[in-house]
Amino acid sequence: MQEIDQVTRKRTNIVQLLQKDGPTKICAPMVRYSKLQFRTLVRKYGCDIAYTPMIVSDSFVQSEECRKVEFITNENDKPLIVQFAANNPDDFASATEMVFPYCDGVGLNCGCPQRWAMAKGYGAKLLRNPEQLVDYIRFTRSRLQDPDFSISTKIRLHADPHKTVEMCRRLENVGVSFISVHGRTTKERHQPVHYDQIKLIKDAVSVPVVANGDVKSLTDVYKVYEETGADGIMVARGILKNPAMFEGYDRTPMKCVQDWLNICSRHETSFTCFHNHLIYMLEKRATKEDKQIFNNLRSIPAVIEYLDKYKDDEESVIDKTFSNMKSLAVS
């Protein structure tokens, strides 16, 4: 966990940010992907709030090594929300206290439907016991003295919409700052998002509501904003493929790719992280054959040489000096 001067870091009030005119644009928590380097990139392109990847709270509390690896930030990494997975209130509260000086809020993951997470009591498993979920928020809020520090949840829908609404009302009553809603049930994967149910939640509570699910462009951002009335729009896969989407680009511009190279040259970055993000960014540019070639590249010079083919007169030229990016660790 990188140290930040607690005096000079001015906290952002997340709730006030969500209450501004128009949709607040949010980069979702993504395991392996929404790390400091990517957060730095999307902040250059209209992202208002960024999340860390999901961090398992008990490991974070118990292991200094986990803290060093899983939570890396700096003074410019804001507004920032740290997302935790937890299976008991004490771990969530303790982890929150540890990151309190270095972020603007925390989020409790109540939406991950993966089997490993639910088997350990994390993620969407919490939705099966709303009373326990309410205790997480109540208990954590009681241990913090700053009412402006954001404590939020990210949920999925119950099969019965009225149960979802009732749960959200109970969360509001115990001090949740805002509620992010992925508009599918735990069992749904690629089915259409239930934006009507997100609107139902928005109409039922007074805290801000963030809509999530199938947003792939800036046009989608405003469409979902109008359809749901949500205060914020959270994007995962769409922004992974196009980190500049919040500024209206329909595909990743090459200047954004250049920015990614610049950022990775300044921050220690594994080759895997560096390369995998580029695989997503170039998806709309590359042919099937090119993707096979690029996906199998194993060195920075090879990647830079490949990227040079995409330059054109209207976009920035990839600077081949980045083939000497010493800070990238091959792994």
mmCIF file of C-alpha atoms in Angstrom:
data_model
loop_
_atom_site.group_PDB
_atom_site.id
_atom_site.type_symbol
_atom_site.label_atom_id
_atom_site.label_comp_id
_atom_site.label_asym_id
_atom_site.label_seq_id
_atom_site.Cartn_x
_atom_site.Cartn_y
_atom_site.Cartn_z
ATOM 1 C CA MET A 1 0.000 0.000 0.000
ATOM 2 C CA GLN A 2 1.723 3.123 -1.188
ATOM 3 C CA GLU A 3 1.876 5.817 1.465
ATOM 4 C CA ILE A 4 0.168 9.155 0.813
ATOM 5 C CA ASP A 5 0.506 12.282 2.894
ATOM 6 C CA GLN A 6 -2.773 12.296 4.814
ATOM 7 C CA VAL A 7 -2.576 16.064 5.284
ATOM 8 C CA THR A 8 -2.162 17.031 1.635
ATOM 9 C CA ARG A 9 -4.626 14.530 0.154
ATOM 10 C CA LYS A 10 -7.965 16.296 -0.023
ATOM 11 C CA ARG A 11 -10.906 13.905 0.010
ATOM 12 C CA THR A 12 -13.632 14.120 -2.624
ATOM 13 C CA ASN A 13 -17.227 13.855 -1.439
ATOM 14 C CA ILE A 14 -18.502 11.064 -3.683
ATOM 15 C CA VAL A 15 -22.182 11.692 -2.945
ATOM 16 C CA GLN A 16 -21.865 15.340 -3.972
ATOM 17 C CA LEU A 17 -20.098 14.261 -7.146
ATOM 18 C CA LEU A 18 -22.947 11.879 -7.952
ATOM 19 C CA GLN A 19 -25.437 14.693 -7.461
ATOM 20 C CA LYS A 20 -23.951 16.935 -10.146
ATOM 21 C CA ASP A 21 -25.890 17.626 -13.346
ATOM 22 C CA GLY A 22 -25.715 14.839 -15.904
ATOM 23 C CA PRO A 23 -24.467 11.292 -15.448
ATOM 24 C CA THR A 24 -21.376 10.744 -13.314
ATOM 25 C CA LYS A 25 -19.092 8.475 -15.353
ATOM 26 C CA ILE A 26 -17.544 5.598 -13.437
ATOM 27 C CA CYS A 27 -14.914 2.960 -14.233
ATOM 28 C CA ALA A 28 -16.076 -0.277 -12.616
ATOM 29 C CA PRO A 29 -14.002 -2.549 -10.387
ATOM 30 C CA MET A 30 -12.463 -5.230 -12.619
ATOM 31 C CA VAL A 31 -10.323 -8.065 -11.284
ATOM 32 C CA ARG A 32 -6.807 -7.838 -12.753
ATOM 33 C CA TYR A 33 -7.656 -4.762 -14.845
ATOM 34 C CA SER A 34 -8.719 -1.637 -12.930
ATOM 35 C CA LYS A 35 -5.293 -1.090 -11.385
ATOM 36 C CA LEU A 36 -3.516 2.230 -10.887
ATOM 37 C CA GLN A 37 -2.137 2.343 -14.438
ATOM 38 C CA PHE A 38 -5.551 1.856 -16.054
ATOM 39 C CA ARG A 39 -7.224 4.235 -13.609
ATOM 40 C CA THR A 40 -4.633 6.855 -14.562
ATOM 41 C CA LEU A 41 -5.465 6.329 -18.233
ATOM 42 C CA VAL A 42 -9.261 6.571 -17.990
ATOM 43 C CA ARG A 43 -9.036 9.686 -15.818
ATOM 44 C CA LYS A 44 -7.465 11.418 -18.836
ATOM 45 C CA TYR A 45 -10.605 10.656 -20.849
ATOM 46 C CA GLY A 46 -13.578 11.879 -18.869
ATOM 47 C CA CYS A 47 -13.834 9.300 -16.093
ATOM 48 C CA ASP A 48 -15.203 10.934 -12.929
ATOM 49 C CA ILE A 49 -14.698 8.072 -10.441
ATOM 50 C CA ALA A 50 -12.541 4.947 -10.621
ATOM 51 C CA TYR A 51 -12.589 1.763 -8.542
ATOM 52 C CA THR A 52 -9.786 -0.562 -7.579
ATOM 53 C CA PRO A 53 -10.162 -4.233 -8.510
ATOM 54 C CA MET A 54 -12.077 -6.289 -5.965
ATOM 55 C CA ILE A 55 -9.867 -7.040 -2.938
ATOM 56 C CA VAL A 56 -10.621 -9.879 -0.504
ATOM 57 C CA SER A 57 -10.899 -8.144 2.859
ATOM 58 C CA ASP A 58 -9.641 -10.874 5.189
ATOM 59 C CA SER A 59 -6.453 -11.336 3.155
ATOM 60 C CA PHE A 60 -5.990 -7.573 3.074
ATOM 61 C CA VAL A 61 -6.327 -7.273 6.836
ATOM 62 C CA GLN A 62 -4.078 -10.218 7.638
ATOM 63 C CA SER A 63 -1.307 -9.891 5.042
ATOM 64 C CA GLU A 64 1.086 -6.989 4.553
ATOM 65 C CA GLU A 65 2.180 -8.582 1.284
ATOM 66 C CA CYS A 66 -1.429 -8.570 0.073
ATOM 67 C CA ARG A 67 -1.726 -4.884 0.920
ATOM 68 C CA LYS A 68 1.451 -4.052 -0.989
ATOM 69 C CA VAL A 69 0.320 -5.949 -4.083
ATOM 70 C CA GLU A 70 -3.416 -5.300 -4.158
ATOM 71 C CA PHE A 71 -3.637 -1.618 -3.241
ATOM 72 C CA ILE A 72 -1.247 0.710 -5.043
ATOM 73 C CA THR A 73 -2.237 4.346 -5.393
ATOM 74 C CA ASN A 74 -0.772 7.839 -5.496
ATOM 75 C CA GLU A 75 -1.789 11.410 -4.738
ATOM 76 C CA ASN A 76 -3.300 11.916 -8.203
ATOM 77 C CA ASP A 77 -5.397 8.745 -8.071
ATOM 78 C CA LYS A 78 -8.700 10.356 -7.157
ATOM 79 C CA PRO A 79 -11.618 10.232 -6.767
ATOM 80 C CA LEU A 80 -10.964 6.618 -5.747
ATOM 81 C CA ILE A 81 -13.190 3.898 -4.309
ATOM 82 C CA VAL A 82 -11.703 0.666 -2.986
ATOM 83 C CA GLN A 83 -13.929 -2.369 -3.498
ATOM 84 C CA PHE A 84 -13.799 -5.205 -0.985
ATOM 85 C CA ALA A 85 -15.253 -8.682 -0.934
ATOM 86 C CA ALA A 86 -16.106 -9.766 2.610
ATOM 87 C CA ASN A 87 -17.934 -12.580 4.345
ATOM 88 C CA ASN A 88 -18.187 -10.933 7.769
ATOM 89 C CA PRO A 89 -18.716 -7.338 8.950
ATOM 90 C CA ASP A 90 -15.534 -7.125 11.020
ATOM 91 C CA ASP A 91 -13.206 -7.844 8.087
ATOM 92 C CA PHE A 92 -15.002 -5.296 5.919
ATOM 93 C CA ALA A 93 -14.832 -2.642 8.645
ATOM 94 C CA SER A 94 -11.179 -3.371 9.457
ATOM 95 C CA ALA A 95 -10.130 -3.247 5.810
ATOM 96 C CA THR A 96 -12.048 0.002 5.421
ATOM 97 C CA GLU A 97 -10.220 1.572 8.360
ATOM 98 C CA MET A 98 -6.885 0.619 6.778
ATOM 99 C CA VAL A 99 -7.592 2.349 3.448
ATOM 100 C CA PHE A 100 -9.536 5.252 4.954
ATOM 101 C CA PRO A 101 -6.653 7.778 4.711
ATOM 102 C CA TYR A 102 -5.869 6.913 1.093
ATOM 103 C CA CYS A 103 -9.202 6.923 -0.762
ATOM 104 C CA ASP A 104 -12.593 8.605 -0.980
ATOM 105 C CA GLY A 105 -14.730 5.602 -0.179
ATOM 106 C CA VAL A 106 -15.161 1.855 -0.120
ATOM 107 C CA GLY A 107 -17.607 -0.437 -1.839
ATOM 108 C CA LEU A 108 -18.872 -3.833 -0.703
ATOM 109 C CA ASN A 109 -19.121 -6.374 -3.513
ATOM 110 C CA CYS A 110 -22.551 -7.980 -3.323
ATOM 111 C CA GLY A 111 -22.836 -8.836 -6.992
ATOM 112 C CA CYS A 112 -20.067 -11.222 -8.031
ATOM 113 C CA PRO A 113 -21.832 -14.421 -9.177
ATOM 114 C CA GLN A 114 -18.726 -16.578 -9.638
ATOM 115 C CA ARG A 115 -18.852 -19.947 -7.902
ATOM 116 C CA TRP A 116 -15.602 -19.555 -5.981
ATOM 117 C CA ALA A 117 -16.790 -16.257 -4.502
ATOM 118 C CA MET A 118 -20.223 -17.510 -3.510
ATOM 119 C CA ALA A 119 -18.739 -20.706 -2.047
ATOM 120 C CA LYS A 120 -16.695 -18.540 0.346
ATOM 121 C CA GLY A 121 -19.625 -16.301 1.227
ATOM 122 C CA TYR A 122 -18.541 -13.363 -0.907
ATOM 123 C CA GLY A 123 -20.274 -11.361 -3.612
ATOM 124 C CA ALA A 124 -23.829 -12.249 -4.576
ATOM 125 C CA LYS A 125 -24.048 -14.751 -1.710
ATOM 126 C CA LEU A 126 -24.680 -11.757 0.561
ATOM 127 C CA LEU A 127 -27.928 -11.010 -1.277
ATOM 128 C CA ARG A 128 -29.426 -14.184 0.165
ATOM 129 C CA ASN A 129 -29.320 -12.701 3.663
ATOM 130 C CA PRO A 130 -30.301 -9.002 3.490
ATOM 131 C CA GLU A 131 -30.265 -8.619 7.270
ATOM 132 C CA GLN A 132 -26.619 -9.657 7.404
ATOM 133 C CA LEU A 133 -25.814 -7.363 4.497
ATOM 134 C CA VAL A 134 -27.370 -4.434 6.322
ATOM 135 C CA ASP A 135 -25.141 -5.251 9.315
ATOM 136 C CA TYR A 136 -22.004 -4.830 7.169
ATOM 137 C CA ILE A 137 -22.929 -1.239 6.398
ATOM 138 C CA ARG A 138 -24.203 -0.403 9.883
ATOM 139 C CA PHE A 139 -21.148 -1.872 11.608
ATOM 140 C CA THR A 140 -18.622 -0.221 9.289
ATOM 141 C CA ARG A 141 -20.327 3.156 9.442
ATOM 142 C CA SER A 142 -20.261 2.997 13.269
ATOM 143 C CA ARG A 143 -16.459 2.627 13.228
ATOM 144 C CA LEU A 144 -15.760 5.692 11.078
ATOM 145 C CA GLN A 145 -16.072 9.283 12.227
ATOM 146 C CA ASP A 146 -16.201 10.919 8.790
ATOM 147 C CA PRO A 147 -19.766 11.150 7.401
ATOM 148 C CA ASP A 148 -18.383 12.329 4.043
ATOM 149 C CA PHE A 149 -16.458 9.090 3.549
ATOM 150 C CA SER A 150 -18.439 6.956 1.109
ATOM 151 C CA ILE A 151 -19.572 3.441 2.047
ATOM 152 C CA SER A 152 -21.489 1.837 -0.805
ATOM 153 C CA THR A 153 -22.643 -1.494 -2.150
ATOM 154 C CA LYS A 154 -22.712 -3.032 -5.614
ATOM 155 C CA ILE A 155 -25.617 -5.446 -5.973
ATOM 156 C CA ARG A 156 -27.450 -7.596 -8.466
ATOM 157 C CA LEU A 157 -31.215 -7.961 -8.680
ATOM 158 C CA HIS A 158 -33.430 -10.397 -6.835
ATOM 159 C CA ALA A 159 -35.814 -12.400 -8.995
ATOM 160 C CA ASP A 160 -38.566 -10.516 -7.162
ATOM 161 C CA PRO A 161 -38.060 -6.759 -7.844
ATOM 162 C CA HIS A 162 -39.883 -5.825 -4.638
ATOM 163 C CA LYS A 163 -37.288 -7.716 -2.567
ATOM 164 C CA THR A 164 -34.535 -5.709 -4.231
ATOM 165 C CA VAL A 165 -36.312 -2.454 -3.436
ATOM 166 C CA GLU A 166 -36.890 -3.451 0.184
ATOM 167 C CA MET A 167 -33.229 -4.401 0.605
ATOM 168 C CA CYS A 168 -32.099 -1.065 -0.849
ATOM 169 C CA ARG A 169 -34.389 0.826 1.515
ATOM 170 C CA ARG A 170 -32.907 -1.008 4.463
ATOM 171 C CA LEU A 171 -29.388 -0.209 3.276
ATOM 172 C CA GLU A 172 -30.364 3.446 3.002
ATOM 173 C CA ASN A 173 -31.681 3.419 6.567
ATOM 174 C CA VAL A 174 -28.349 2.279 8.015
ATOM 175 C CA GLY A 175 -26.219 4.849 6.210
ATOM 176 C CA VAL A 176 -25.221 3.482 2.807
ATOM 177 C CA SER A 177 -23.856 6.379 0.725
ATOM 178 C CA PHE A 178 -25.058 5.113 -2.633
ATOM 179 C CA ILE A 179 -26.061 1.868 -4.318
ATOM 180 C CA SER A 180 -24.661 0.520 -7.579
ATOM 181 C CA VAL A 181 -26.952 -1.889 -9.388
ATOM 182 C CA HIS A 182 -25.969 -4.400 -12.026
ATOM 183 C CA GLY A 183 -29.301 -4.887 -13.751
ATOM 184 C CA ARG A 184 -29.317 -8.680 -13.882
ATOM 185 C CA THR A 185 -30.037 -11.424 -11.377
ATOM 186 C CA THR A 186 -27.307 -13.707 -10.088
ATOM 187 C CA LYS A 187 -28.338 -16.408 -12.553
ATOM 188 C CA GLU A 188 -28.383 -14.109 -15.578
ATOM 189 C CA ARG A 189 -25.228 -13.585 -17.620
ATOM 190 C CA HIS A 190 -25.923 -12.277 -21.128
ATOM 191 C CA GLN A 191 -29.640 -11.667 -20.910
ATOM 192 C CA PRO A 192 -30.906 -8.102 -21.484
ATOM 193 C CA VAL A 193 -30.324 -5.713 -18.589
ATOM 194 C CA HIS A 194 -33.418 -4.844 -16.568
ATOM 195 C CA TYR A 195 -33.092 -1.075 -16.694
ATOM 196 C CA ASP A 196 -36.718 -0.768 -15.608
ATOM 197 C CA GLN A 197 -35.828 -2.376 -12.286
ATOM 198 C CA ILE A 198 -32.918 0.015 -11.793
ATOM 199 C CA LYS A 199 -35.403 2.858 -12.273
ATOM 200 C CA LEU A 200 -37.682 1.193 -9.723
ATOM 201 C CA ILE A 201 -34.853 1.292 -7.182
ATOM 202 C CA LYS A 202 -33.965 4.890 -8.062
ATOM 203 C CA ASP A 203 -37.557 5.972 -7.502
ATOM 204 C CA ALA A 204 -37.720 4.154 -4.148
ATOM 205 C CA VAL A 205 -34.642 5.546 -2.366
ATOM 206 C CA SER A 206 -33.188 8.987 -1.767
ATOM 207 C CA VAL A 207 -29.499 8.021 -1.878
ATOM 208 C CA PRO A 208 -27.778 8.141 -5.286
ATOM 209 C CA VAL A 209 -28.114 5.085 -7.520
ATOM 210 C CA VAL A 210 -25.538 3.971 -10.090
ATOM 211 C CA ALA A 211 -26.615 1.888 -13.105
ATOM 212 C CA ASN A 212 -24.376 -0.859 -14.493
ATOM 213 C CA GLY A 213 -24.706 -3.312 -17.359
ATOM 214 C CA ASP A 214 -24.154 -3.409 -21.140
ATOM 215 C CA VAL A 215 -22.957 0.179 -21.546
ATOM 216 C CA LYS A 216 -20.579 0.195 -24.511
ATOM 217 C CA SER A 217 -20.479 3.803 -25.715
ATOM 218 C CA LEU A 218 -21.107 7.378 -24.647
ATOM 219 C CA THR A 219 -24.451 7.155 -26.449
ATOM 220 C CA ASP A 220 -25.324 4.204 -24.194
ATOM 221 C CA VAL A 221 -24.303 6.241 -21.136
ATOM 222 C CA TYR A 222 -26.891 8.920 -21.885
ATOM 223 C CA LYS A 223 -29.521 6.416 -22.984
ATOM 224 C CA VAL A 224 -29.281 4.496 -19.696
ATOM 225 C CA TYR A 225 -29.129 7.773 -17.763
ATOM 226 C CA GLU A 226 -32.415 8.902 -19.319
ATOM 227 C CA GLU A 227 -34.054 5.487 -19.032
ATOM 228 C CA THR A 228 -33.214 4.835 -15.386
ATOM 229 C CA GLY A 229 -32.785 8.281 -13.857
ATOM 230 C CA ALA A 230 -29.600 6.946 -12.268
ATOM 231 C CA ASP A 231 -27.105 9.432 -10.874
ATOM 232 C CA GLY A 232 -24.081 7.584 -12.201
ATOM 233 C CA ILE A 233 -23.291 5.126 -14.980
ATOM 234 C CA MET A 234 -20.709 2.427 -14.272
ATOM 235 C CA VAL A 235 -18.873 0.728 -17.143
ATOM 236 C CA ALA A 236 -16.648 -2.361 -17.156
ATOM 237 C CA ARG A 237 -16.054 -4.211 -20.422
ATOM 238 C CA GLY A 238 -16.937 -1.211 -22.583
ATOM 239 C CA ILE A 239 -14.229 0.989 -21.053
ATOM 240 C CA LEU A 240 -11.765 -1.897 -21.048
ATOM 241 C CA LYS A 241 -12.100 -2.082 -24.838
ATOM 242 C CA ASN A 242 -12.175 1.691 -25.246
ATOM 243 C CA PRO A 243 -10.672 3.691 -22.353
ATOM 244 C CA ALA A 244 -11.623 6.903 -24.194
ATOM 245 C CA MET A 245 -15.335 6.037 -24.518
ATOM 246 C CA PHE A 246 -16.452 8.670 -21.997
ATOM 247 C CA GLU A 247 -15.160 11.328 -24.391
ATOM 248 C CA GLY A 248 -17.227 9.959 -27.249
ATOM 249 C CA TYR A 249 -14.701 7.885 -29.201
ATOM 250 C CA ASP A 250 -16.237 4.840 -30.872
ATOM 251 C CA ARG A 251 -12.950 2.943 -30.646
ATOM 252 C CA THR A 252 -9.684 3.459 -28.807
ATOM 253 C CA PRO A 253 -7.819 6.333 -30.499
ATOM 254 C CA MET A 254 -4.123 5.867 -31.066
ATOM 255 C CA LYS A 255 -3.355 8.850 -28.837
ATOM 256 C CA CYS A 256 -4.944 6.837 -26.008
ATOM 257 C CA VAL A 257 -2.668 3.911 -26.861
ATOM 258 C CA GLN A 258 0.263 6.334 -26.752
ATOM 259 C CA ASP A 259 -0.925 7.532 -23.335
ATOM 260 C CA TRP A 260 -0.987 3.918 -22.146
ATOM 261 C CA LEU A 261 2.648 3.520 -23.219
ATOM 262 C CA ASN A 262 3.577 6.731 -21.417
ATOM 263 C CA ILE A 263 1.833 5.647 -18.211
ATOM 264 C CA CYS A 264 3.415 2.199 -18.238
ATOM 265 C CA SER A 265 6.822 3.777 -18.760
ATOM 266 C CA ARG A 266 6.348 5.732 -15.508
ATOM 267 C CA HIS A 267 4.783 3.013 -13.350
ATOM 268 C CA GLU A 268 6.217 -0.430 -12.781
ATOM 269 C CA THR A 269 3.951 -2.646 -14.873
ATOM 270 C CA SER A 270 4.069 -6.324 -15.652
ATOM 271 C CA PHE A 271 4.289 -7.205 -19.325
ATOM 272 C CA THR A 272 1.122 -9.273 -18.901
ATOM 273 C CA CYS A 273 -0.848 -6.257 -17.685
ATOM 274 C CA PHE A 274 0.660 -3.976 -20.343
ATOM 275 C CA HIS A 275 -0.051 -6.448 -23.146
ATOM 276 C CA ASN A 276 -3.512 -7.599 -22.053
ATOM 277 C CA HIS A 277 -4.869 -4.068 -21.937
ATOM 278 C CA LEU A 278 -3.580 -3.450 -25.443
ATOM 279 C CA ILE A 279 -5.305 -6.628 -26.648
ATOM 280 C CA TYR A 280 -8.611 -5.131 -25.519
ATOM 281 C CA MET A 281 -7.852 -1.631 -26.833
ATOM 282 C CA LEU A 282 -7.001 -2.853 -30.335
ATOM 283 C CA GLU A 283 -9.950 -5.217 -30.676
ATOM 284 C CA LYS A 284 -11.869 -2.939 -33.075
ATOM 285 C CA ARG A 285 -8.786 -2.223 -35.181
ATOM 286 C CA ALA A 286 -7.239 -5.632 -35.693
ATOM 287 C CA THR A 287 -8.273 -8.380 -38.070
ATOM 288 C CA LYS A 288 -8.656 -11.914 -36.762
ATOM 289 C CA GLU A 289 -5.232 -12.800 -38.141
ATOM 290 C CA ASP A 290 -3.633 -9.711 -36.614
ATOM 291 C CA LYS A 291 -5.157 -10.516 -33.242
ATOM 292 C CA GLN A 292 -3.590 -13.965 -33.299
ATOM 293 C CA ILE A 293 -0.213 -12.420 -34.040
ATOM 294 C CA PHE A 294 -0.499 -9.674 -31.432
ATOM 295 C CA ASN A 295 -1.799 -11.960 -28.702
ATOM 296 C CA ASN A 296 1.313 -14.109 -29.028
ATOM 297 C CA LEU A 297 3.859 -11.286 -28.813
ATOM 298 C CA ARG A 298 6.194 -11.673 -25.862
ATOM 299 C CA SER A 299 8.403 -8.580 -25.790
ATOM 300 C CA ILE A 300 8.045 -4.817 -25.613
ATOM 301 C CA PRO A 301 9.992 -4.138 -28.849
ATOM 302 C CA ALA A 302 7.711 -6.581 -30.692
ATOM 303 C CA VAL A 303 4.626 -4.819 -29.324
ATOM 304 C CA ILE A 304 5.954 -1.363 -30.287
ATOM 305 C CA GLU A 305 6.803 -2.544 -33.796
ATOM 306 C CA TYR A 306 3.315 -3.989 -34.158
ATOM 307 C CA LEU A 307 1.637 -0.783 -32.932
ATOM 308 C CA ASP A 308 3.522 1.331 -35.461
ATOM 309 C CA LYS A 309 1.439 -0.203 -38.279
ATOM 310 C CA TYR A 310 -1.683 1.537 -36.938
ATOM 311 C CA LYS A 311 -0.373 5.088 -37.181
ATOM 312 C CA ASP A 312 -1.932 7.366 -39.773
ATOM 313 C CA ASP A 313 -1.924 11.031 -40.709
ATOM 314 C CA GLU A 314 -4.756 11.900 -38.341
ATOM 315 C CA GLU A 315 -3.431 10.196 -35.237
ATOM 316 C CA SER A 316 -0.328 10.362 -33.117
ATOM 317 C CA VAL A 317 2.633 8.263 -34.163
ATOM 318 C CA ILE A 318 3.750 5.603 -31.711
ATOM 319 C CA ASP A 319 7.173 6.663 -30.510
ATOM 320 C CA LYS A 320 9.593 3.816 -30.929
ATOM 321 C CA THR A 321 11.700 5.142 -28.099
ATOM 322 C CA PHE A 322 9.265 3.309 -25.855
ATOM 323 C CA SER A 323 10.907 0.055 -26.876
ATOM 324 C CA ASN A 324 13.323 0.932 -24.044
ATOM 325 C CA MET A 325 10.634 1.040 -21.374
ATOM 326 C CA LYS A 326 12.778 -0.195 -18.493
ATOM 327 C CA SER A 327 9.998 -0.106 -15.927
ATOM 328 C CA LEU A 328 8.079 -2.971 -17.500
ATOM 329 C CA ALA A 329 8.718 -6.305 -15.835
ATOM 330 C CA VAL A 330 8.181 -9.331 -18.058
ATOM 331 C CA SER A 331 5.921 -11.795 -16.281
#
